[in-house]
Structure formats: structure tokens, C-alpha cells
PDB file of C-alpha atoms in Angstrom:
ATOM      1  CA  MET A   1      20.180 -12.996  -3.796  1.00 95.00           C
ATOM      2  CA  ARG A   2      16.434 -12.836  -3.306  1.00 93.00           C
ATOM      3  CA  LEU A   3      13.951 -10.080  -2.689  1.00 93.00           C
ATOM      4  CA  THR A   4      12.443 -10.381   0.799  1.00 94.00           C
ATOM      5  CA  SER A   5      10.332  -7.259   1.163  1.00 95.00           C
ATOM      6  CA  THR A   6       9.122  -3.935  -0.168  1.00 96.00           C
ATOM      7  CA  VAL A   7       9.533  -1.204   2.464  1.00 96.00           C
ATOM      8  CA  LEU A   8       7.120   1.697   2.889  1.00 96.00           C
ATOM      9  CA  GLY A   9       8.078   4.712   4.973  1.00 95.00           C
ATOM     10  CA  THR A  10       5.468   6.081   7.334  1.00 97.00           C
ATOM     11  CA  PRO A  11       5.160   8.134  10.514  1.00 97.00           C
ATOM     12  CA  GLU A  12       3.094   5.247  12.005  1.00 97.00           C
ATOM     13  CA  PRO A  13       4.538   1.817  11.087  1.00 98.00           C
ATOM     14  CA  ARG A  14       2.126  -0.195  13.238  1.00 97.00           C
ATOM     15  CA  ALA A  15      -0.950   1.592  11.909  1.00 97.00           C
ATOM     16  CA  LEU A  16       0.105   1.179   8.287  1.00 98.00           C
ATOM     17  CA  ALA A  17       0.952  -2.487   8.877  1.00 98.00           C
ATOM     18  CA  ARG A  18      -2.519  -3.050  10.340  1.00 97.00           C
ATOM     19  CA  PHE A  19      -4.043  -1.406   7.256  1.00 98.00           C
ATOM     20  CA  TYR A  20      -2.222  -3.751   4.859  1.00 98.00           C
ATOM     21  CA  GLN A  21      -2.923  -6.691   7.161  1.00 97.00           C
ATOM     22  CA  ALA A  22      -6.658  -5.936   6.831  1.00 96.00           C
ATOM     23  CA  LEU A  23      -6.271  -5.628   3.070  1.00 96.00           C
ATOM     24  CA  LEU A  24      -4.103  -8.696   2.390  1.00 96.00           C
ATOM     25  CA  GLY A  25      -4.795 -10.953   5.372  1.00 95.00           C
ATOM     26  CA  TRP A  26      -1.080 -11.475   6.027  1.00 97.00           C
ATOM     27  CA  PRO A  27       0.106 -11.956   9.595  1.00 97.00           C
ATOM     28  CA  ILE A  28       2.456  -9.541  11.323  1.00 96.00           C
ATOM     29  CA  ASP A  29       5.927 -11.059  11.610  1.00 94.00           C
ATOM     30  CA  THR A  30       8.072  -8.375  13.272  1.00 94.00           C
ATOM     31  CA  ASP A  31       6.420  -5.732  15.462  1.00 97.00           C
ATOM     32  CA  GLU A  32       8.694  -3.003  16.801  1.00 96.00           C
ATOM     33  CA  PRO A  33       7.888   0.705  17.264  1.00 95.00           C
ATOM     34  CA  ASP A  34       9.954   1.738  14.224  1.00 97.00           C
ATOM     35  CA  TRP A  35       9.809  -1.453  12.101  1.00 98.00           C
ATOM     36  CA  VAL A  36       6.885  -3.782  11.354  1.00 98.00           C
ATOM     37  CA  THR A  37       6.757  -6.583   8.798  1.00 97.00           C
ATOM     38  CA  LEU A  38       3.988  -8.578   7.149  1.00 97.00           C
ATOM     39  CA  ARG A  39       4.756 -11.879   5.459  1.00 96.00           C
ATOM     40  CA  PRO A  40       2.421 -14.129   3.491  1.00 96.00           C
ATOM     41  CA  GLU A  41       1.828 -17.443   5.241  1.00 93.00           C
ATOM     42  CA  GLY A  42       2.956 -19.426   2.205  1.00 91.00           C
ATOM     43  CA  GLY A  43       6.296 -17.614   2.110  1.00 90.00           C
ATOM     44  CA  GLY A  44       7.647 -15.167  -0.417  1.00 92.00           C
ATOM     45  CA  PRO A  45       8.325 -11.439  -0.341  1.00 95.00           C
ATOM     46  CA  GLY A  46       6.323  -9.368   2.113  1.00 97.00           C
ATOM     47  CA  LEU A  47       5.837  -5.774   3.122  1.00 98.00           C
ATOM     48  CA  SER A  48       7.761  -3.846   5.749  1.00 98.00           C
ATOM     49  CA  PHE A  49       6.929  -0.515   7.337  1.00 98.00           C
ATOM     50  CA  GLN A  50       9.698   1.766   8.505  1.00 97.00           C
ATOM     51  CA  LEU A  51       9.376   4.794  10.760  1.00 98.00           C
ATOM     52  CA  GLU A  52       9.962   8.014   8.834  1.00 96.00           C
ATOM     53  CA  THR A  53       9.019  10.917  11.068  1.00 96.00           C
ATOM     54  CA  ASP A  54       9.434  13.410   8.187  1.00 94.00           C
ATOM     55  CA  HIS A  55       7.397  11.363   5.686  1.00 91.00           C
ATOM     56  CA  VAL A  56       5.813  13.467   2.949  1.00 89.00           C
ATOM     57  CA  PRO A  57       3.051  11.643   1.065  1.00 90.00           C
ATOM     58  CA  PRO A  58       3.582  11.573  -2.694  1.00 86.00           C
ATOM     59  CA  ALA A  59       1.217  13.454  -4.992  1.00 83.00           C
ATOM     60  CA  TRP A  60      -0.956  11.405  -7.339  1.00 84.00           C
ATOM     61  CA  PRO A  61      -0.703  12.219 -10.137  1.00 84.00           C
ATOM     62  CA  ALA A  62       2.456  14.219  -9.560  1.00 77.00           C
ATOM     63  CA  ARG A  63       3.103  17.515 -11.284  1.00 83.00           C
ATOM     64  CA  PRO A  64       6.451  19.312 -11.565  1.00 85.00           C
ATOM     65  CA  GLY A  65       7.686  20.191  -8.078  1.00 83.00           C
ATOM     66  CA  ASP A  66       5.402  17.667  -6.308  1.00 76.00           C
ATOM     67  CA  GLN A  67       6.713  14.878  -4.103  1.00 81.00           C
ATOM     68  CA  GLN A  68       7.085  11.964  -6.536  1.00 78.00           C
ATOM     69  CA  MET A  69       6.089   8.433  -5.592  1.00 74.00           C
ATOM     70  CA  MET A  70       9.021   6.043  -5.464  1.00 78.00           C
ATOM     71  CA  LEU A  71       6.889   2.987  -6.216  1.00 85.00           C
ATOM     72  CA  HIS A  72       3.359   1.710  -5.931  1.00 91.00           C
ATOM     73  CA  LEU A  73       1.828  -1.657  -5.164  1.00 95.00           C
ATOM     74  CA  ASP A  74      -0.416  -3.518  -7.625  1.00 95.00           C
ATOM     75  CA  ILE A  75      -2.901  -5.743  -5.814  1.00 96.00           C
ATOM     76  CA  GLU A  76      -4.977  -8.180  -7.852  1.00 96.00           C
ATOM     77  CA  ALA A  77      -8.518  -8.902  -6.703  1.00 95.00           C
ATOM     78  CA  ASP A  78     -11.081 -11.446  -7.841  1.00 94.00           C
ATOM     79  CA  ASP A  79     -13.852  -8.825  -7.554  1.00 94.00           C
ATOM     80  CA  LEU A  80     -12.829  -5.186  -7.943  1.00 95.00           C
ATOM     81  CA  ALA A  81     -15.945  -3.762  -6.284  1.00 95.00           C
ATOM     82  CA  GLU A  82     -15.539  -6.013  -3.217  1.00 96.00           C
ATOM     83  CA  ALA A  83     -11.831  -5.211  -2.973  1.00 96.00           C
ATOM     84  CA  ALA A  84     -12.556  -1.488  -3.240  1.00 97.00           C
ATOM     85  CA  ALA A  85     -15.118  -1.703  -0.426  1.00 97.00           C
ATOM     86  CA  GLN A  86     -12.653  -3.666   1.731  1.00 96.00           C
ATOM     87  CA  ALA A  87      -9.906  -1.099   1.072  1.00 97.00           C
ATOM     88  CA  GLU A  88     -12.182   1.794   2.007  1.00 97.00           C
ATOM     89  CA  THR A  89     -13.357   0.033   5.174  1.00 97.00           C
ATOM     90  CA  ALA A  90      -9.704  -0.514   6.145  1.00 97.00           C
ATOM     91  CA  GLY A  91      -8.958   3.211   5.687  1.00 97.00           C
ATOM     92  CA  ALA A  92      -7.961   3.733   2.038  1.00 98.00           C
ATOM     93  CA  ARG A  93      -9.063   6.798   0.110  1.00 97.00           C
ATOM     94  CA  LEU A  94     -10.010   6.620  -3.565  1.00 97.00           C
ATOM     95  CA  ALA A  95      -7.678   8.855  -5.587  1.00 96.00           C
ATOM     96  CA  ASP A  96      -9.276  11.626  -7.607  1.00 94.00           C
ATOM     97  CA  PHE A  97      -7.432  10.604 -10.789  1.00 93.00           C
ATOM     98  CA  GLN A  98      -8.277   7.155 -12.183  1.00 94.00           C
ATOM     99  CA  PRO A  99      -6.243   6.350 -15.323  1.00 90.00           C
ATOM    100  CA  GLN A 100      -7.720   2.962 -16.301  1.00 89.00           C
ATOM    101  CA  GLU A 101     -11.155   1.371 -16.453  1.00 86.00           C
ATOM    102  CA  HIS A 102     -10.302  -1.919 -14.699  1.00 88.00           C
ATOM    103  CA  VAL A 103      -7.945  -0.411 -12.105  1.00 94.00           C
ATOM    104  CA  ARG A 104      -8.749   1.648  -9.018  1.00 96.00           C
ATOM    105  CA  VAL A 105      -6.026   3.839  -7.574  1.00 97.00           C
ATOM    106  CA  TYR A 106      -6.251   4.269  -3.806  1.00 97.00           C
ATOM    107  CA  LEU A 107      -4.148   6.066  -1.234  1.00 96.00           C
ATOM    108  CA  ASP A 108      -3.252   4.185   1.930  1.00 97.00           C
ATOM    109  CA  PRO A 109      -3.433   5.965   5.317  1.00 97.00           C
ATOM    110  CA  ALA A 110       0.146   7.296   4.866  1.00 96.00           C
ATOM    111  CA  GLY A 111      -0.678   8.578   1.370  1.00 95.00           C
ATOM    112  CA  HIS A 112       1.113   5.904  -0.691  1.00 95.00           C
ATOM    113  CA  PRO A 113      -0.760   5.162  -3.932  1.00 95.00           C
ATOM    114  CA  PHE A 114      -1.647   1.538  -4.653  1.00 97.00           C
ATOM    115  CA  CYS A 115      -3.691  -0.044  -7.419  1.00 96.00           C
ATOM    116  CA  LEU A 116      -6.462  -2.583  -7.097  1.00 97.00           C
ATOM    117  CA  TRP A 117      -7.162  -4.413 -10.323  1.00 95.00           C
ATOM    118  CA  ALA A 118      -9.039  -7.389 -11.689  1.00 91.00           C
ATOM    119  CA  ASN A 119      -8.892  -9.079 -15.056  1.00 81.00           C
ATOM    120  CA  PRO A 120     -11.859  -7.902 -17.132  1.00 73.00           C
TER     121      PRO A 120
END
């Protein structure tokens, strides 16, 4: 067995795929109305985006009774400030709560938290 992809649910698979494409530079592999995939050119696991019409964005940080996040993506950057600017230009929103000095938590356009980080 091998892991091929991490799947994110969203009401707009194509829009969320374009966001991560702008962030990671990966090409779109599959492009259907309810299923879009991105795969790195060198191979390896990618990201997939599945239509979920009733998607409820998770709360960050979650409190009792909030929609919990199922997972989050950690994305390493050479320059955290440049990566943060690129994420914001692509449509990410900086989360209000930031738990670590060398990590920036962002919310993608569907509300999924992801972390940008760089080695100090």
C-alpha cells in the first residue's frame, strides 16, 4: 500500500485546487466538477479536492461544541514572510490564534487551517 493523496472537502473543488496550485506550484491532474487533484511533478502524494455541498469549516482553535478540524497541512517555506504574502495573495486568511513563533496558521478559502513554517 502507498498513500496517494490527502483529500479536502469543499463546496468548490476547482476554486480550492486553484488556491493550492498557486501556493504549491503543482499542476492540476484530474479536473472534474466534483473532484480535482494536484500532484507534484516529481511524483509522490498530492492533494485532492472533493465536492461537499454541506461543508462546515472547522473552528481554529476549536472549543467544545465547535466543528473540529480532521487534519491540517504543514507547508515548509524557505522564507516565512514571503510564503505568508504568497498565501494571502492567493486568498488565505491569517488565523487570529497563532500558537508558535516560527509558524503561521492560515485558513484556506474553504476554511481549512494550514501551517506555514520555516526553520529558525
